[in-house]
Amino acid sequence: MLNPQPVISPAAFTGLFGLITNALDPHTEGDRAGVLVSLMAGFSAYVSHGPSVETRKGGSPLMFWPVLVGPSGKGRKGTATGIAMQVLEAAFKTFTEDNTVHGLPATGLGFIGELDERTANGTAQPVLFVEEEMDTFITNARRDAKVGVYLRKSWDGQTIGHKTKHDDIKVRNPHVAIIGHAQPKNWAAIRGSKDATGGTYNRFFPVYVSQSKTLPVFEATDIQNVIRTAARALREVADWARDADIVTVPAHVAQVFEGKHRPICEALTSGSEELSQYTERAMAYMVRLAALYALAGQREEISVSDLDAALALVTYSVESVSFILPGAEMSQELPLALRVESFIAEAGEEGVQSTVIYRKFGIRKTELETLLTALDTVESFKAPSTGGRPAVMFRYVDRTGEESGQAPADPTAAAEPTPPSALTDLTEVPAALIHSDDYVTDGIEPAAPGMAFYLTEDEWAEMDAATPETVAPMQITVNPDLPLGVAALRALLDGPTVEAEEPAPAPLTGVAALAAMLAMSTARPVAETVKPVRVRKASNARLAAKPVAVPVALFQAPDEVAA
């Protein structure tokens, strides 16, 4: 029996990556999942060696290796990656010209040679490989065992050395991102091979793609305006991310991770040897992807929503492998903590008695307390006394809409702007992402001229001059009840040309422009005096919740490890 075709959760389209993907979607037949992961891979290449995510095992580089798996012709793999590359090339012109390699070398010497060509001062520059014939690479790579070794070292950012009679090459701190395309039958053919079980191919992140829609062949669109708006937004955020350092996980978020995200991720492949060959590093990928989502929100701390988005992507990847591989079944068994949570939720407001839970799941009091420590959606209370000792009850608390894992607000503290990644309603985006110099550059040293891969203002001016006009210039009437620029950007997508009674304001740029483009017509009026600043606060010790009893916590402070 074939597994059902996977469906990606909307949670994966969080933050800037989701905004760009949704803005591009009406203009492409490519799968949204393919567009999303291609954008994230290019972003992970551009941010380079700067940021990493900190776990109990140490720092992990933020490299992403998605493989779009779909049938030829119907998968639209090239279409999905193609429109994402248009945004990446517009945002990072010099980088994509000098640091993108089309074709993944199938020999160890060829692979390390590409990295060595881009080495400066003993450190490899970031490289983005785009391999549209991953099937051919898989076949050819079997002839050279070294390419698998070098790929595994690159994924971990370890030094690669290649020494022969004629060559002695050493590449330190490699930073490699890969976008691959493969057909389902060829990707499935690697199972059981040494590179599948040995770890080379489970470092790749397969996602199933298919044609999303059929668009008219002859129809003019304003795709160039969308690409330029998306590119400006991505450039702003990526430039900030390159100067970031360590992406951390606050204590309250780590507690939610250990009680919710980690058990779900571990349960996805439990009991399936077929799936584990490909998804053994699902946990590591979830952490890396969450860090990328955080950086795209201009934050150096991972939030619960970042982990939700990353888990949605990892789940889709596992489901993709399950769909591609005959006989590979996903585990349908939820972790015990989540089954207990679901059972308590079904009891409603009255709650359920502790002894009922003990009998239902065959656990003891201490085991239940350990499970519930990690669930912030369950609270305990005592039932009214009937003459004896009151029974201990548990009930489910719906925290939808609350700030997950946040400490109670301090009424004496000044109000702060909502971080971009915390936004769930697009009508709030324009106010929270108003562009300002403080928001982008506060506390960041300017990059050296030689490291500026993004377009300069002169290059943007040249690009503007060379871009053909696809629609007539618009004149609009400014709506005083909406944030500046929203009316103009809405007219770009939906509205007809309107005669202006007074000059239109200068359009928003970067993230603000992209967010405003997608804002709904019910956008909330916002005072012009609102000027949010970038949030880069260190985690506060008082936010730490009760410790979670787990075998080994993934996110743990160094002093705790030493103890």
Coordinates of C-alpha atoms in Angstrom, one line a residue:
M1 CA 0.0 0.0 0.0
L2 CA 1.4 3.4 -1.0
N3 CA 1.7 6.1 1.5
P4 CA -0.3 9.3 0.8
Q5 CA 1.4 12.2 -1.0
P6 CA 2.7 14.6 1.7
V7 CA 1.1 17.9 2.4
I8 CA 3.2 20.6 4.0
S9 CA 1.9 22.4 7.0
P10 CA 1.2 26.2 6.8
A11 CA 3.5 26.6 9.9
A12 CA 6.5 26.1 7.6
F13 CA 5.8 29.4 5.8
T14 CA 6.6 31.5 8.8
G15 CA 8.4 34.9 8.8
L16 CA 10.3 36.4 5.9
F17 CA 10.8 33.1 4.0
G18 CA 7.1 32.5 4.0
L19 CA 6.3 36.1 2.9
I20 CA 8.6 35.8 0.0
T21 CA 7.3 32.4 -1.0
N22 CA 3.7 33.5 -0.8
A23 CA 4.5 36.6 -2.9
L24 CA 6.1 34.5 -5.6
D25 CA 3.5 31.7 -5.6
P26 CA 0.9 33.4 -8.0
H27 CA 3.7 33.7 -10.6
T28 CA 5.0 30.2 -10.7
E29 CA 3.9 26.6 -11.3
G30 CA 6.6 25.4 -8.9
D31 CA 5.7 23.8 -5.6
R32 CA 5.7 26.2 -2.7
A33 CA 7.8 23.7 -0.7
G34 CA 10.4 23.7 -3.4
V35 CA 10.5 27.5 -3.6
L36 CA 10.8 27.8 0.2
V37 CA 13.7 25.4 0.7
S38 CA 15.6 26.8 -2.3
L39 CA 15.4 30.3 -0.7
M40 CA 16.5 29.0 2.7
A41 CA 19.5 27.1 1.1
G42 CA 20.6 30.2 -0.7
F43 CA 20.2 32.3 2.5
S44 CA 22.2 29.7 4.5
A45 CA 25.0 30.0 1.9
Y46 CA 25.1 33.8 2.0
V47 CA 25.2 34.2 5.8
S48 CA 28.5 32.3 5.6
H49 CA 30.6 31.3 8.7
G50 CA 29.3 34.1 10.9
P51 CA 26.4 32.7 12.8
S52 CA 26.0 29.2 14.3
V53 CA 23.5 27.6 16.6
E54 CA 24.7 26.5 20.1
T55 CA 23.6 23.2 21.5
R56 CA 25.0 20.9 24.2
K57 CA 27.3 19.3 21.7
G58 CA 28.8 22.7 20.7
G59 CA 28.3 25.1 17.8
S60 CA 26.6 23.8 14.6
P61 CA 27.1 25.6 11.2
L62 CA 24.0 26.8 9.4
M63 CA 24.2 24.9 6.2
F64 CA 21.1 23.6 4.4
W65 CA 21.1 20.8 1.7
P66 CA 17.6 20.3 0.3
V67 CA 16.9 17.9 -2.6
L68 CA 13.7 18.5 -4.6
V69 CA 12.4 15.1 -5.5
G70 CA 9.7 14.9 -8.1
P71 CA 8.9 13.2 -11.5
S72 CA 10.4 14.8 -14.6
G73 CA 8.1 17.3 -16.3
K74 CA 5.5 17.1 -13.6
G75 CA 7.6 17.9 -10.6
R76 CA 8.6 21.4 -11.8
K77 CA 11.8 21.2 -9.8
G78 CA 13.7 23.6 -12.0
T79 CA 10.7 26.0 -12.0
A80 CA 10.6 26.1 -8.2
T81 CA 14.4 26.6 -7.8
G82 CA 14.5 29.0 -10.8
I83 CA 12.2 31.6 -9.3
A84 CA 13.9 31.4 -6.0
M85 CA 17.3 31.9 -7.7
Q86 CA 15.9 35.0 -9.4
V87 CA 15.4 36.5 -5.9
L88 CA 18.8 35.4 -4.7
E89 CA 20.6 36.7 -7.7
A90 CA 18.9 40.1 -7.4
A91 CA 19.6 40.3 -3.7
F92 CA 23.2 39.0 -3.8
K93 CA 24.5 39.8 -7.3
T94 CA 28.2 39.5 -6.7
F95 CA 27.9 36.5 -4.4
T96 CA 25.8 34.5 -6.8
E97 CA 28.1 35.3 -9.7
D98 CA 31.3 34.3 -7.9
N99 CA 30.2 31.7 -5.3
T100 CA 27.5 29.7 -7.1
V101 CA 28.6 26.5 -8.8
H102 CA 26.1 24.8 -11.2
G103 CA 26.9 21.1 -10.9
L104 CA 28.1 19.1 -7.8
P105 CA 31.5 17.5 -8.5
A106 CA 31.2 13.7 -8.2
T107 CA 34.9 13.2 -7.3
G108 CA 36.7 14.2 -4.1
L109 CA 39.4 16.2 -5.9
G110 CA 36.8 18.0 -8.0
F111 CA 34.8 18.9 -4.9
I112 CA 37.7 20.2 -2.8
G113 CA 39.1 21.9 -5.9
E114 CA 35.9 24.1 -6.2
L115 CA 36.3 25.1 -2.5
D116 CA 40.0 25.7 -2.8
E117 CA 39.5 28.1 -5.7
R118 CA 37.5 30.3 -3.4
T119 CA 39.8 30.1 -0.4
A120 CA 41.0 33.4 1.1
N121 CA 43.6 33.7 3.9
G122 CA 43.3 29.9 4.6
T123 CA 39.5 29.9 5.0
A124 CA 37.1 28.7 2.4
Q125 CA 34.5 31.2 1.2
P126 CA 30.9 30.0 1.2
V127 CA 29.8 28.1 -1.9
L128 CA 26.3 27.3 -3.2
F129 CA 26.1 24.2 -5.4
V130 CA 23.0 23.8 -7.6
E131 CA 22.8 20.3 -9.0
E132 CA 19.9 19.8 -11.3
E133 CA 21.0 16.2 -12.2
M134 CA 21.4 14.7 -8.8
D135 CA 20.6 11.3 -10.3
T136 CA 23.8 11.5 -12.4
F137 CA 25.8 12.7 -9.3
I138 CA 24.6 9.7 -7.3
T139 CA 25.7 7.3 -10.1
N140 CA 29.1 8.9 -10.7
A141 CA 29.9 9.4 -7.0
R142 CA 29.9 5.6 -6.4
R143 CA 33.3 5.5 -8.2
D144 CA 35.0 7.8 -5.8
A145 CA 34.6 7.1 -2.1
K146 CA 36.3 10.4 -1.1
V147 CA 33.5 12.6 -2.3
G148 CA 31.2 11.1 0.4
V149 CA 33.8 11.7 3.0
Y150 CA 34.3 15.3 2.0
L151 CA 30.6 15.9 1.9
R152 CA 30.2 14.6 5.4
K153 CA 33.0 16.8 6.7
S154 CA 31.6 19.8 4.9
W155 CA 28.2 19.4 6.5
D156 CA 29.9 19.6 9.9
G157 CA 32.3 22.5 8.9
Q158 CA 35.4 20.3 9.4
T159 CA 38.7 20.8 7.7
I160 CA 39.0 18.8 4.4
G161 CA 42.4 17.6 3.2
H162 CA 43.3 16.0 -0.1
K163 CA 46.8 14.7 -0.5
T164 CA 48.2 12.7 -3.5
K165 CA 51.5 12.5 -5.4
H166 CA 50.6 15.7 -7.2
D167 CA 48.2 17.5 -5.0
D168 CA 48.2 18.6 -1.4
I169 CA 45.1 20.7 -0.7
K170 CA 43.6 21.7 2.7
V171 CA 40.4 23.6 3.1
R172 CA 39.6 25.0 6.6
N173 CA 36.1 25.9 7.8
P174 CA 34.2 25.0 4.6
H175 CA 30.7 26.5 4.3
V176 CA 28.7 24.6 1.7
A177 CA 25.0 24.8 0.7
I178 CA 23.5 22.5 -1.9
I179 CA 20.3 22.5 -3.8
G180 CA 19.7 19.2 -5.6
H181 CA 17.0 17.8 -8.0
A182 CA 16.3 14.1 -8.3
Q183 CA 13.6 11.8 -9.6
P184 CA 11.8 9.6 -7.0
K185 CA 13.0 6.3 -8.4
N186 CA 16.7 7.3 -8.4
W187 CA 16.6 8.8 -4.9
A188 CA 15.0 5.6 -3.7
A189 CA 17.7 3.5 -5.4
I190 CA 20.4 4.6 -2.9
R191 CA 18.7 2.9 0.0
G192 CA 20.9 0.2 1.6
S193 CA 24.0 1.6 0.0
K194 CA 27.1 2.4 2.0
D195 CA 26.5 6.1 1.6
A196 CA 22.9 5.8 2.7
T197 CA 23.7 3.8 5.9
G198 CA 27.1 5.5 6.4
G199 CA 25.6 9.0 6.6
T200 CA 26.3 10.9 3.3
Y201 CA 22.8 11.0 2.0
N202 CA 21.0 11.5 5.3
R203 CA 22.7 14.9 5.4
F204 CA 20.5 15.9 2.5
F205 CA 17.0 17.0 3.1
P206 CA 14.6 15.5 0.5
V207 CA 11.3 17.3 -0.1
Y208 CA 8.7 16.0 -2.6
V209 CA 7.5 18.6 -5.2
S210 CA 4.9 18.6 -7.9
Q211 CA 3.3 21.1 -10.2
S212 CA 1.2 23.5 -8.1
K213 CA -1.0 25.0 -10.8
T214 CA -1.2 25.7 -14.5
L215 CA -0.6 29.3 -15.6
P216 CA -1.3 30.8 -19.0
V217 CA 1.7 30.7 -21.3
F218 CA 1.1 34.1 -22.9
E219 CA 0.3 36.6 -20.1
A220 CA 2.2 39.6 -18.9
T221 CA 2.8 39.8 -15.2
D222 CA 4.5 42.1 -12.8
I223 CA 6.9 39.4 -11.5
Q224 CA 9.9 41.7 -11.8
N225 CA 8.4 44.1 -9.3
V226 CA 7.7 41.3 -6.9
I227 CA 11.3 39.9 -7.3
R228 CA 12.9 43.3 -6.7
T229 CA 10.8 43.9 -3.6
A230 CA 11.5 40.4 -2.2
A231 CA 15.3 40.9 -3.0
R232 CA 15.5 44.1 -1.2
A233 CA 13.8 42.6 1.9
L234 CA 16.1 39.5 1.8
R235 CA 19.2 41.7 1.3
E236 CA 18.5 43.7 4.4
V237 CA 17.9 40.7 6.6
A238 CA 20.8 38.6 5.2
D239 CA 23.3 41.5 5.7
W240 CA 22.3 41.7 9.3
A241 CA 22.5 37.9 9.7
R242 CA 26.0 37.7 8.4
D243 CA 27.2 39.9 11.3
A244 CA 25.3 37.7 13.9
D245 CA 27.3 35.4 16.1
I246 CA 25.8 32.6 18.2
V247 CA 22.1 31.8 17.9
T248 CA 20.9 30.6 21.3
V249 CA 17.8 28.9 22.8
P250 CA 16.4 30.6 25.9
A251 CA 15.7 28.3 28.9
H252 CA 11.9 28.6 28.5
V253 CA 12.0 27.8 24.8
A254 CA 14.4 24.8 25.5
Q255 CA 11.8 23.5 28.0
V256 CA 9.1 23.6 25.3
F257 CA 11.5 21.9 22.8
E258 CA 12.3 19.0 25.2
G259 CA 8.6 18.4 26.0
K260 CA 7.1 18.9 22.6
H261 CA 9.3 19.2 19.5
R262 CA 12.0 16.7 20.4
P263 CA 9.6 13.8 21.2
I264 CA 7.6 14.4 18.0
C265 CA 10.8 14.5 15.9
E266 CA 12.1 11.3 17.5
A267 CA 8.8 9.6 17.0
L268 CA 8.7 10.3 13.3
T269 CA 11.1 7.6 12.3
S270 CA 11.0 5.3 15.3
G271 CA 10.7 1.6 14.3
S272 CA 11.5 2.2 10.6
E273 CA 15.0 1.3 9.5
E274 CA 14.2 2.4 6.0
L275 CA 13.3 5.9 7.1
S276 CA 16.2 6.2 9.6
Q277 CA 18.7 5.8 6.8
Y278 CA 17.6 9.1 5.3
T279 CA 16.3 11.0 8.3
E280 CA 18.8 10.2 11.0
R281 CA 19.8 13.8 11.3
A282 CA 16.2 15.1 11.5
M283 CA 16.9 16.5 15.0
A284 CA 20.0 18.3 13.9
Y285 CA 18.2 19.8 10.9
M286 CA 15.3 21.0 13.0
V287 CA 17.7 23.0 15.1
R288 CA 19.5 24.4 12.1
L289 CA 16.3 25.4 10.4
A290 CA 14.9 27.0 13.5
A291 CA 18.1 29.1 13.7
L292 CA 17.6 30.2 10.0
Y293 CA 14.0 31.2 10.8
A294 CA 15.3 33.2 13.7
L295 CA 18.0 35.0 11.7
A296 CA 15.4 35.8 9.0
G297 CA 13.5 37.6 11.8
Q298 CA 16.6 39.5 12.8
R299 CA 16.9 37.7 16.1
E300 CA 19.8 35.8 17.7
E301 CA 17.4 33.7 19.9
I302 CA 15.2 30.9 18.7
S303 CA 11.6 31.2 19.6
V304 CA 8.9 28.5 19.9
S305 CA 7.4 29.6 16.5
D306 CA 10.8 29.1 14.9
L307 CA 10.8 25.5 16.3
D308 CA 7.2 25.0 15.1
A309 CA 8.2 26.1 11.6
A310 CA 11.3 23.9 11.6
L311 CA 9.4 20.9 12.8
A312 CA 6.8 21.4 10.1
L313 CA 9.6 21.2 7.5
V314 CA 11.2 18.2 9.0
T315 CA 7.9 16.4 9.2
Y316 CA 7.3 17.1 5.5
S317 CA 10.7 15.8 4.6
V318 CA 10.1 12.5 6.5
E319 CA 6.7 12.2 4.9
S320 CA 8.4 12.8 1.5
V321 CA 10.8 9.9 2.1
S322 CA 7.9 7.8 3.3
F323 CA 6.1 8.6 0.0
I324 CA 9.1 8.0 -2.2
L325 CA 10.3 4.7 -0.7
P326 CA 8.0 1.7 -1.1
G327 CA 7.6 -0.1 2.2
A328 CA 8.9 2.8 4.4
E329 CA 6.2 3.6 6.9
M330 CA 6.1 6.5 9.3
S331 CA 5.6 5.8 12.9
Q332 CA 1.9 6.6 13.9
E333 CA 2.6 6.4 17.6
L334 CA 2.8 9.8 19.3
P335 CA 5.1 10.3 22.3
L336 CA 3.7 9.5 25.7
A337 CA 3.7 13.1 26.9
L338 CA 1.5 14.2 23.9
R339 CA -0.9 11.2 24.3
V340 CA -1.4 12.2 28.0
E341 CA -1.9 15.8 27.0
S342 CA -4.5 14.8 24.4
F343 CA -6.3 12.6 26.9
I344 CA -6.5 15.5 29.4
A345 CA -7.7 17.9 26.7
E346 CA -10.6 15.5 25.8
A347 CA -11.8 15.7 29.5
G348 CA -12.7 19.4 29.0
E349 CA -12.9 22.0 31.8
E350 CA -13.8 19.5 34.5
G351 CA -10.4 17.8 34.1
V352 CA -9.4 14.3 34.8
Q353 CA -8.3 12.6 38.0
S354 CA -4.7 11.6 38.4
T355 CA -5.6 8.0 39.3
V356 CA -7.5 7.7 36.0
I357 CA -4.4 8.7 34.1
Y358 CA -2.3 6.2 36.0
R359 CA -4.6 3.3 35.0
K360 CA -5.0 4.6 31.4
F361 CA -1.3 4.7 30.6
G362 CA 0.1 2.3 33.1
I363 CA 2.4 4.9 34.7
R364 CA 3.2 6.0 38.3
K365 CA 2.9 9.3 40.0
T366 CA 6.6 10.2 39.6
E367 CA 6.4 9.4 35.9
L368 CA 3.4 11.5 35.3
E369 CA 4.9 14.5 37.1
T370 CA 8.0 14.1 34.9
L371 CA 5.9 14.1 31.8
L372 CA 3.8 17.1 32.8
T373 CA 6.8 19.2 33.8
A374 CA 7.4 19.7 30.1
L375 CA 3.8 20.5 29.2
D376 CA 2.9 24.2 29.8
T377 CA -0.7 23.4 28.6
V378 CA -1.6 21.2 31.6
E379 CA -2.3 22.6 35.1
S380 CA -3.1 20.7 38.3
F381 CA -5.8 21.5 40.9
K382 CA -7.6 19.8 43.7
A383 CA -11.1 18.6 43.5
P384 CA -13.7 19.8 46.1
S385 CA -13.4 17.8 49.2
T386 CA -16.1 15.3 50.0
G387 CA -14.9 14.5 53.5
G388 CA -11.6 12.7 52.6
R389 CA -8.4 13.8 51.0
P390 CA -9.2 15.9 47.9
A391 CA -8.3 14.2 44.6
V392 CA -5.6 15.7 42.4
M393 CA -7.0 16.7 39.0
F394 CA -5.4 17.8 35.8
R395 CA -7.0 20.0 33.0
Y396 CA -5.9 21.3 29.7
V397 CA -5.3 25.1 29.3
D398 CA -5.6 26.5 25.8
R399 CA -2.8 28.9 25.4
T400 CA -3.5 29.8 21.8
G401 CA -2.7 33.4 21.1
E402 CA -0.4 33.8 24.1
E403 CA 3.3 34.4 23.8
S404 CA 4.6 30.9 24.1
G405 CA 7.2 30.6 26.8
Q406 CA 7.3 34.3 27.5
A407 CA 7.5 35.6 31.1
P408 CA 4.6 37.8 32.4
A409 CA 4.8 41.3 31.2
D410 CA 6.3 43.9 33.5
P411 CA 3.6 46.7 33.8
T412 CA 6.3 49.2 34.6
A413 CA 8.4 48.4 31.5
A414 CA 8.2 50.4 28.4
A415 CA 6.3 48.8 25.5
E416 CA 8.6 47.2 22.9
P417 CA 7.8 46.4 19.2
T418 CA 6.7 42.9 18.4
P419 CA 9.5 40.8 16.8
P420 CA 8.8 39.9 13.2
S421 CA 8.8 36.2 13.8
A422 CA 6.1 36.5 16.5
L423 CA 3.6 37.9 14.1
T424 CA 0.8 35.7 13.0
D425 CA -1.5 38.3 11.5
L426 CA -0.2 39.9 8.3
T427 CA -2.2 43.0 9.1
E428 CA 0.3 43.7 11.9
V429 CA 3.4 43.4 9.8
P430 CA 3.7 46.9 8.3
A431 CA 3.8 48.6 11.7
A432 CA 6.3 46.2 13.2
L433 CA 8.7 46.2 10.2
I434 CA 8.8 49.9 9.5
H435 CA 12.3 50.5 8.1
S436 CA 14.7 52.6 10.1
D437 CA 18.4 52.9 10.5
D438 CA 18.3 51.9 14.1
Y439 CA 16.4 48.7 13.3
V440 CA 18.9 47.5 10.8
T441 CA 22.3 48.7 12.1
D442 CA 22.1 49.3 15.8
G443 CA 25.2 47.8 17.4
I444 CA 26.6 46.3 14.2
E445 CA 29.9 47.2 12.8
P446 CA 29.8 48.0 9.0
A447 CA 31.1 45.1 6.8
A448 CA 34.4 45.5 5.1
P449 CA 34.1 46.7 1.5
G450 CA 35.6 43.5 0.1
M451 CA 32.9 41.4 1.9
A452 CA 29.9 43.3 0.6
F453 CA 28.3 40.6 -1.6
Y454 CA 25.0 42.5 -1.9
L455 CA 24.2 45.2 -4.5
T456 CA 25.3 48.7 -3.8
E457 CA 22.9 51.6 -4.4
D458 CA 24.6 52.3 -7.7
E459 CA 24.1 48.7 -8.8
W460 CA 20.4 48.9 -7.8
A461 CA 20.1 52.1 -9.9
E462 CA 21.6 50.4 -12.9
M463 CA 19.3 47.4 -12.3
D464 CA 16.3 49.7 -12.1
A465 CA 17.2 51.4 -15.4
A466 CA 17.7 48.1 -17.1
T467 CA 14.4 46.6 -15.9
P468 CA 11.7 46.8 -18.5
E469 CA 8.4 48.3 -17.4
T470 CA 5.7 45.6 -17.4
V471 CA 2.9 47.9 -16.1
A472 CA 2.2 51.5 -16.6
P473 CA 3.4 53.9 -13.8
M474 CA 0.8 54.2 -11.1
Q475 CA -0.7 57.3 -9.5
I476 CA -2.5 56.7 -6.3
T477 CA -4.4 58.5 -3.6
V478 CA -2.9 58.1 -0.2
N479 CA -5.2 56.6 2.4
P480 CA -4.5 58.5 5.7
D481 CA -6.0 55.6 7.7
L482 CA -3.4 53.1 6.5
P483 CA 0.4 53.0 7.2
L484 CA 2.5 54.8 4.7
G485 CA 3.1 52.9 1.5
V486 CA 0.4 50.2 2.1
A487 CA -2.0 51.8 -0.4
A488 CA 0.7 52.1 -3.0
L489 CA 1.8 48.5 -2.6
R490 CA -1.7 47.1 -2.6
A491 CA -2.4 48.9 -5.9
L492 CA 0.7 47.1 -7.3
L493 CA -1.0 43.8 -6.8
D494 CA -4.8 44.4 -7.0
G495 CA -6.0 47.9 -7.6
P496 CA -6.6 49.8 -10.9
T497 CA -4.8 53.1 -11.6
V498 CA -6.3 56.0 -9.7
E499 CA -5.7 59.7 -10.3
A500 CA -3.8 61.2 -7.4
E501 CA -5.0 64.3 -5.7
E502 CA -1.6 64.9 -4.0
P503 CA 1.9 63.4 -4.5
A504 CA 2.3 59.8 -3.4
P505 CA 4.7 59.1 -0.5
A506 CA 8.0 57.4 -1.1
P507 CA 7.5 53.6 -1.1
L508 CA 8.6 51.5 1.7
T509 CA 11.8 49.4 1.2
G510 CA 13.1 46.0 2.1
V511 CA 11.1 43.9 4.6
A512 CA 8.5 46.6 5.2
A513 CA 7.7 46.8 1.5
L514 CA 7.3 43.0 1.1
A515 CA 5.2 42.7 4.2
A516 CA 3.0 45.7 3.2
M517 CA 2.5 44.1 -0.3
L518 CA 0.9 41.1 1.3
A519 CA -1.1 43.0 4.0
M520 CA -4.8 42.6 4.1
S521 CA -7.2 45.5 3.5
T522 CA -8.1 45.5 7.1
A523 CA -4.7 46.7 8.2
R524 CA -4.8 48.4 11.6
P525 CA -4.1 52.2 11.6
V526 CA -0.7 52.8 13.3
A527 CA 0.6 56.1 14.6
E528 CA 3.5 57.5 12.6
T529 CA 5.5 57.9 15.8
V530 CA 5.9 54.2 16.2
K531 CA 9.6 53.4 15.5
P532 CA 10.5 49.9 16.7
V533 CA 14.1 48.8 17.3
R534 CA 15.7 45.5 16.5
V535 CA 15.4 43.0 19.3
R536 CA 18.6 41.3 20.2
K537 CA 18.2 40.8 24.0
A538 CA 20.1 38.1 25.7
S539 CA 18.0 35.5 27.5
N540 CA 17.0 36.5 31.0
A541 CA 17.6 34.1 33.9
R542 CA 14.3 34.9 35.5
L543 CA 12.5 33.4 32.4
A544 CA 13.8 29.9 33.2
A545 CA 11.0 27.6 34.1
K546 CA 11.1 24.4 36.1
P547 CA 13.8 21.9 34.8
V548 CA 12.7 19.1 32.5
A549 CA 13.6 15.6 33.4
V550 CA 15.0 14.2 30.2
P551 CA 17.9 11.8 29.6
V552 CA 20.1 14.5 28.1
A553 CA 18.9 18.0 27.2
L554 CA 20.0 19.1 23.8
F555 CA 20.2 22.7 24.8
Q556 CA 22.3 23.0 28.0
A557 CA 24.6 25.6 29.4
P558 CA 28.3 24.8 29.6
D559 CA 28.5 25.0 33.4
E560 CA 25.6 22.5 33.6
V561 CA 27.5 20.1 31.3
A562 CA 30.6 20.3 33.4
A563 CA 28.7 19.5 36.5

